[in-house]
Coordinates of C-alpha atoms in Angstrom, one line a residue:
X1 CA -100.9 61.4 -105.6
X2 CA -101.4 58.4 -103.3
X3 CA -99.2 60.0 -100.8
X4 CA -101.0 63.3 -100.6
X5 CA -104.4 61.1 -100.3
X6 CA -102.7 59.1 -97.4
X7 CA -101.4 61.8 -95.7
X8 CA -104.7 63.8 -95.8
X9 CA -107.2 61.0 -94.5
X10 CA -104.6 60.3 -91.8
X11 CA -104.8 63.5 -90.5
X12 CA -108.6 63.6 -90.9
X13 CA -108.7 60.8 -88.8
X14 CA -106.3 61.7 -86.0
X15 CA -108.2 64.9 -86.0
X16 CA -111.8 63.0 -85.3
X17 CA -110.3 61.1 -82.7
X18 CA -108.4 64.0 -80.8
X19 CA -111.7 65.8 -80.7
X20 CA -113.6 62.6 -79.2
X21 CA -115.3 62.0 -82.7
X22 CA -115.5 58.7 -84.4
X23 CA -112.9 58.1 -87.0
X24 CA -115.2 55.6 -88.9
X25 CA -115.5 57.4 -91.9
X26 CA -111.7 58.6 -92.4
X27 CA -110.9 54.9 -91.9
X28 CA -113.5 53.7 -94.4
X29 CA -112.2 56.4 -96.8
X30 CA -108.8 55.4 -96.7
X31 CA -109.6 52.0 -97.0
X32 CA -111.8 52.8 -99.9
X33 CA -109.4 55.2 -102.1
X34 CA -106.4 53.1 -101.1
X35 CA -107.9 49.9 -102.5
X36 CA -106.7 51.2 -106.2
X37 CA -108.6 52.2 -109.2
X38 CA -107.1 53.2 -112.4
X39 CA -106.4 56.8 -111.6
X40 CA -107.0 58.2 -114.9
X41 CA -108.2 61.4 -113.7
X42 CA -105.3 62.6 -111.8
X43 CA -103.2 61.2 -114.4
X44 CA -105.3 63.4 -116.7
X45 CA -104.7 66.4 -114.4
X46 CA -101.0 66.4 -114.8
X47 CA -100.3 65.1 -118.3
X48 CA -102.6 68.2 -119.0
X49 CA -101.0 70.3 -117.1
X50 CA -97.6 69.3 -118.8
X51 CA -99.4 69.2 -121.9
X52 CA -100.0 73.0 -121.8
X53 CA -96.5 73.7 -121.0
X54 CA -96.2 72.9 -117.1
X55 CA -92.6 72.8 -115.9
X56 CA -90.8 72.6 -112.6
X57 CA -91.1 70.9 -109.2
X58 CA -93.6 73.7 -107.7
X59 CA -95.9 73.4 -110.6
X60 CA -95.8 69.6 -110.3
X61 CA -96.7 69.4 -106.9
X62 CA -99.6 71.7 -107.6
X63 CA -100.8 69.3 -110.3
X64 CA -100.4 66.2 -108.0
X65 CA -102.4 68.3 -105.5
X66 CA -105.1 68.9 -107.9
X67 CA -105.2 65.5 -109.4
X68 CA -105.8 64.2 -105.5
X69 CA -108.7 66.6 -105.3
X70 CA -110.2 64.9 -108.3
X71 CA -109.6 61.3 -106.9
X72 CA -111.5 62.2 -103.9
X73 CA -114.6 63.8 -106.0
X74 CA -114.7 60.5 -107.8
X75 CA -114.8 58.6 -104.4
X76 CA -117.6 60.8 -103.4
X77 CA -119.1 59.8 -106.8
X78 CA -118.6 56.3 -106.1
X79 CA -120.2 55.9 -102.7
X80 CA -123.1 57.7 -103.5
X81 CA -123.5 55.3 -106.8
X82 CA -122.7 52.1 -105.1
X83 CA -125.6 53.2 -102.5
X84 CA -128.3 54.1 -105.6
X85 CA -127.3 50.8 -107.3
X86 CA -126.9 48.7 -103.9
X87 CA -123.6 47.6 -105.0
X88 CA -122.1 44.8 -103.0
X89 CA -118.4 45.3 -104.2
X90 CA -116.3 47.9 -105.5
X91 CA -112.5 47.2 -106.7
X92 CA -112.6 43.5 -105.2
X93 CA -113.9 44.3 -102.1
X94 CA -116.8 44.8 -99.9
X95 CA -118.8 48.6 -100.8
X96 CA -118.4 51.1 -98.2
X97 CA -122.0 50.6 -96.8
X98 CA -121.9 47.0 -96.9
X99 CA -118.2 47.3 -94.8
X100 CA -120.0 49.7 -92.4
X101 CA -123.0 47.8 -92.4
X102 CA -120.7 44.6 -91.3
X103 CA -119.4 47.2 -88.2
X104 CA -122.7 48.2 -87.2
X105 CA -124.6 45.0 -87.1
X106 CA -124.2 44.1 -83.4
X107 CA -127.7 44.3 -81.5
X108 CA -129.5 45.1 -84.7
X109 CA -131.6 43.5 -87.4
X110 CA -129.8 42.8 -91.2
X111 CA -132.8 45.5 -92.8
X112 CA -131.8 47.9 -89.7
X113 CA -128.0 47.2 -89.9
X114 CA -128.0 47.7 -93.8
X115 CA -130.1 50.9 -93.7
X116 CA -127.4 52.3 -91.2
X117 CA -124.3 51.0 -93.6
X118 CA -126.1 53.2 -96.5
X119 CA -127.1 56.3 -94.5
X120 CA -123.0 56.2 -93.5
X121 CA -122.0 55.6 -96.7
X122 CA -124.0 58.4 -98.1
X123 CA -122.2 60.8 -95.3
X124 CA -118.5 59.5 -96.2
X125 CA -119.5 60.5 -99.6
X126 CA -120.8 63.9 -98.5
X127 CA -117.7 64.3 -96.5
X128 CA -115.3 63.3 -99.5
X129 CA -117.2 65.9 -101.2
X130 CA -116.1 68.7 -98.8
X131 CA -112.6 67.1 -98.6
X132 CA -112.0 67.5 -102.0
X133 CA -112.3 71.3 -102.1
X134 CA -110.0 71.3 -98.9
X135 CA -107.6 69.3 -101.0
X136 CA -107.9 71.9 -104.1
X137 CA -108.0 75.3 -101.6
X138 CA -104.4 73.9 -99.6
X139 CA -102.7 77.1 -99.0
X140 CA -99.5 75.5 -99.2
X141 CA -99.8 72.7 -101.9
X142 CA -103.2 73.8 -103.9
X143 CA -103.1 76.2 -107.0
X144 CA -102.1 79.9 -106.4
X145 CA -105.0 82.6 -106.3
X146 CA -104.7 83.4 -109.7
X147 CA -104.9 79.8 -111.3
X148 CA -107.7 78.8 -108.8
X149 CA -109.9 81.5 -110.3
X150 CA -108.9 79.8 -113.4
X151 CA -109.9 76.3 -111.8
X152 CA -113.1 77.0 -110.2
X153 CA -115.7 77.3 -113.0
X154 CA -114.4 74.3 -114.6
X155 CA -114.7 72.6 -111.0
X156 CA -118.1 73.8 -110.7
X157 CA -119.1 72.5 -114.4
X158 CA -117.6 68.9 -114.1
X159 CA -119.6 68.8 -110.6
X160 CA -123.2 70.0 -112.4
X161 CA -122.4 67.6 -115.5
X162 CA -121.9 64.8 -113.4
X163 CA -124.8 65.1 -111.4
X164 CA -126.7 65.7 -114.2
X165 CA -125.4 62.2 -115.9
X166 CA -126.2 60.3 -112.7
X167 CA -129.7 61.7 -112.8
X168 CA -130.5 60.5 -116.4
X169 CA -128.9 56.9 -115.6
X170 CA -131.1 56.8 -112.8
X171 CA -134.5 58.2 -114.1
X172 CA -133.7 55.8 -117.0
X173 CA -132.9 52.4 -115.1
X174 CA -135.5 50.0 -115.7
X175 CA -136.8 51.4 -118.9
X176 CA -134.3 50.6 -122.0
X177 CA -135.6 51.3 -125.5
X178 CA -134.0 50.7 -129.2
X179 CA -132.9 54.1 -128.8
X180 CA -129.2 54.9 -128.4
X181 CA -129.5 58.4 -127.8
X182 CA -130.5 58.7 -124.4
X183 CA -127.7 56.2 -123.3
X184 CA -124.9 58.1 -125.6
X185 CA -125.9 61.3 -123.2
X186 CA -125.8 59.7 -120.2
X187 CA -122.1 58.5 -121.4
X188 CA -121.3 62.2 -122.2
X189 CA -122.2 63.8 -119.0
X190 CA -121.5 60.7 -116.4
X191 CA -118.2 59.6 -117.7
X192 CA -117.0 61.3 -120.4
X193 CA -116.9 65.2 -119.4
X194 CA -115.8 64.2 -115.8
X195 CA -113.4 61.1 -116.3
X196 CA -111.5 62.7 -119.5
X197 CA -112.2 66.1 -120.6
X198 CA -112.6 68.2 -117.4
X199 CA -109.5 66.9 -115.4
X200 CA -107.2 67.2 -118.8
X201 CA -108.7 70.8 -119.1
X202 CA -108.3 71.2 -115.3
X203 CA -104.3 70.7 -115.7
X204 CA -104.0 73.0 -118.7
X205 CA -106.2 75.4 -116.9
X206 CA -103.6 75.3 -114.1
X207 CA -100.8 76.2 -116.2
X208 CA -102.3 78.9 -118.0
X209 CA -103.9 77.1 -120.9
X210 CA -105.6 79.2 -123.4
X211 CA -109.3 78.8 -124.8
X212 CA -108.3 77.5 -128.2
X213 CA -106.2 74.7 -126.7
X214 CA -108.4 73.5 -124.5
X215 CA -111.0 73.2 -127.0
X216 CA -108.4 70.8 -128.7
X217 CA -108.3 68.9 -125.8
X218 CA -111.7 68.5 -125.9
X219 CA -111.7 66.9 -128.9
X220 CA -109.2 64.5 -127.7
X221 CA -110.9 63.8 -124.7
X222 CA -114.6 63.2 -125.1
X223 CA -114.3 60.6 -128.0
X224 CA -111.8 59.0 -125.6
X225 CA -114.2 59.0 -122.5
X226 CA -117.2 57.6 -124.5
X227 CA -114.8 55.0 -125.5
X228 CA -113.8 54.2 -121.5
X229 CA -117.6 54.0 -120.9
X230 CA -118.7 51.5 -123.8
X231 CA -115.6 49.4 -122.7
X232 CA -116.9 49.6 -119.3
X233 CA -120.9 48.7 -120.1
X234 CA -119.2 45.3 -122.1
X235 CA -117.3 44.7 -119.1
X236 CA -120.2 45.1 -116.8
X237 CA -122.0 42.4 -119.0
X238 CA -119.5 39.9 -119.6
X239 CA -116.5 41.0 -117.7
X240 CA -115.1 38.2 -115.0
X241 CA -115.3 39.3 -111.7
X242 CA -111.8 38.6 -110.6
X243 CA -110.8 41.2 -113.4
X244 CA -113.5 43.6 -113.0
X245 CA -113.4 43.7 -109.3
X246 CA -117.2 43.8 -109.6
X247 CA -120.1 40.9 -109.5
X248 CA -120.7 39.3 -112.6
X249 CA -124.8 39.6 -112.0
X250 CA -125.0 43.6 -110.9
X251 CA -124.9 45.4 -114.3
X252 CA -127.6 42.7 -115.9
X253 CA -129.9 43.1 -113.0
X254 CA -129.9 46.3 -112.9
X255 CA -131.6 47.1 -116.2
X256 CA -129.2 49.9 -117.1
X257 CA -130.4 51.7 -120.4
X258 CA -126.9 51.3 -121.7
X259 CA -126.1 51.5 -125.7
X260 CA -125.4 47.6 -125.6
X261 CA -128.7 47.1 -124.7
X262 CA -129.9 49.5 -126.9
X263 CA -128.7 47.8 -129.7
X264 CA -129.6 44.6 -128.8
X265 CA -133.5 45.4 -128.1
X266 CA -133.1 46.9 -132.0
X267 CA -131.4 43.8 -133.5
X268 CA -133.2 41.2 -131.6
X269 CA -136.0 39.0 -133.5
X270 CA -139.3 39.4 -132.9
X271 CA -139.6 35.6 -131.5
X272 CA -136.9 36.6 -128.8
X273 CA -137.8 39.7 -127.9
X274 CA -139.7 38.6 -125.1
X275 CA -137.0 36.6 -123.6
X276 CA -134.1 39.7 -123.8
X277 CA -137.3 41.8 -122.2
X278 CA -137.7 39.4 -119.2
X279 CA -134.2 38.5 -118.1
X280 CA -132.6 42.0 -118.7
X281 CA -133.3 44.1 -115.7
X282 CA -134.6 40.9 -113.6
X283 CA -133.5 41.4 -109.7
X284 CA -133.8 37.8 -109.5
X285 CA -131.4 36.9 -112.7
X286 CA -129.0 33.7 -111.7
X287 CA -126.1 32.8 -113.2
X288 CA -127.9 30.2 -115.3
X289 CA -130.4 32.9 -117.0
X290 CA -127.3 35.5 -117.2
X291 CA -125.4 32.5 -119.6
X292 CA -128.3 32.9 -121.4
X293 CA -128.9 36.8 -121.5
X294 CA -125.4 37.1 -122.8
X295 CA -125.9 34.6 -125.3
X296 CA -128.7 36.3 -126.5
X297 CA -127.2 39.8 -126.5
X298 CA -124.1 38.4 -128.5
X299 CA -127.0 36.5 -131.1
X300 CA -128.0 40.1 -131.8
X301 CA -124.3 41.6 -132.6
X302 CA -124.8 44.4 -130.1
X303 CA -121.4 43.3 -128.6
X304 CA -119.6 43.6 -132.0
X305 CA -121.6 47.0 -132.5
X306 CA -120.2 48.4 -129.5
X307 CA -116.7 47.3 -130.1
X308 CA -116.7 49.3 -133.4
X309 CA -118.5 52.0 -131.7
X310 CA -115.4 51.7 -129.2
X311 CA -112.6 51.5 -132.3
X312 CA -114.4 54.2 -133.9
X313 CA -114.0 56.7 -130.9
X314 CA -110.6 55.5 -130.6
X315 CA -109.3 56.0 -133.5
X316 CA -111.1 59.7 -133.6
X317 CA -109.5 60.6 -130.3
X318 CA -105.8 59.3 -131.4
X319 CA -106.2 61.3 -134.7
X320 CA -106.7 64.7 -132.7
X321 CA -103.9 63.5 -130.6
X322 CA -101.6 63.5 -133.6
X323 CA -102.4 66.8 -134.3
X324 CA -101.8 68.5 -130.8
X325 CA -99.0 70.6 -130.4
X326 CA -97.7 68.8 -126.8
X327 CA -93.9 67.8 -125.9
X328 CA -93.4 64.1 -127.6
X329 CA -93.0 62.2 -124.1
X330 CA -96.6 63.5 -123.2
X331 CA -98.2 62.8 -126.6
X332 CA -96.8 59.0 -125.9
X333 CA -98.2 58.9 -122.4
X334 CA -101.7 60.2 -123.6
X335 CA -101.4 57.7 -126.0
X336 CA -100.6 54.8 -123.6
X337 CA -103.6 56.0 -121.6
X338 CA -106.0 56.0 -124.7
X339 CA -105.0 52.3 -125.2
X340 CA -105.5 51.4 -121.7
X341 CA -109.0 53.4 -121.7
X342 CA -110.2 51.7 -124.8
X343 CA -108.9 47.9 -124.7
X344 CA -108.8 47.7 -120.6
X345 CA -109.9 44.1 -119.6
X346 CA -110.4 45.4 -116.0

């Protein structure tokens, strides 16, 4: 899959140069996509294809191609997400907007260079979305017409779901409450469906899976996707930057309406509630106050409650996996992936 992506963005950069156009965007995307990431979506796509009985080198080639398209769509989501959150780093490197701002800083004020970088990153994300389609529609390596017809509704649904999830996350930022319902809805649409459910179903659809089998895959993937995001929320609050590749303060400063903070607000004592309200979502939060905030979150027991929610969802997914009619080696790989998603440290 990495080989497919590398060859694709290299070709796009060469095409831009031949046309006399700047190759900044494909070069930036090549660096971004090549910087790593968990690759959970393409992995689930290929495993979904195998789970539904997919075999043969030609079929595997197509499953990998669809996986590469999913990873390019993921790049689109992350690029726009980083602009909306004004994030400085991603995967241990400057975000695309910051890298492009630095590239275009000569002769401009810092504010103008930052605006140019943000605009360029939005355009890079737009191209990543277009290129995701191009990877899916590749006449040689992409799905055959019958498979493409099965994939098309799922792809459209996945894209709509993540957009709505992102929108719900955006409008809830800075307005956290003790109600976990909205935060769980964001988790389902912004992460669980697009990270786990739809990639697994797309691979299965490529192999011709029926509706009943797809529902069984959903019963495994949705709780796993929720566990994945709940872990991400914990890492955002308590993780180490050298492991997560993200700044230690971004999530605390943004004031996202996460399950962790909802549970904290529900359990915090009246005497300490004003401190929680003052620190969480404070854009000027420093390391000292972040330490106080983390201690307060732990004192409420919110972190332990989220750990229990992760365990419950992991066990739910594992129970479904035990009953899935899939090859033993596929079940084992799905189990390994579930372990990584739920218990990871980065």
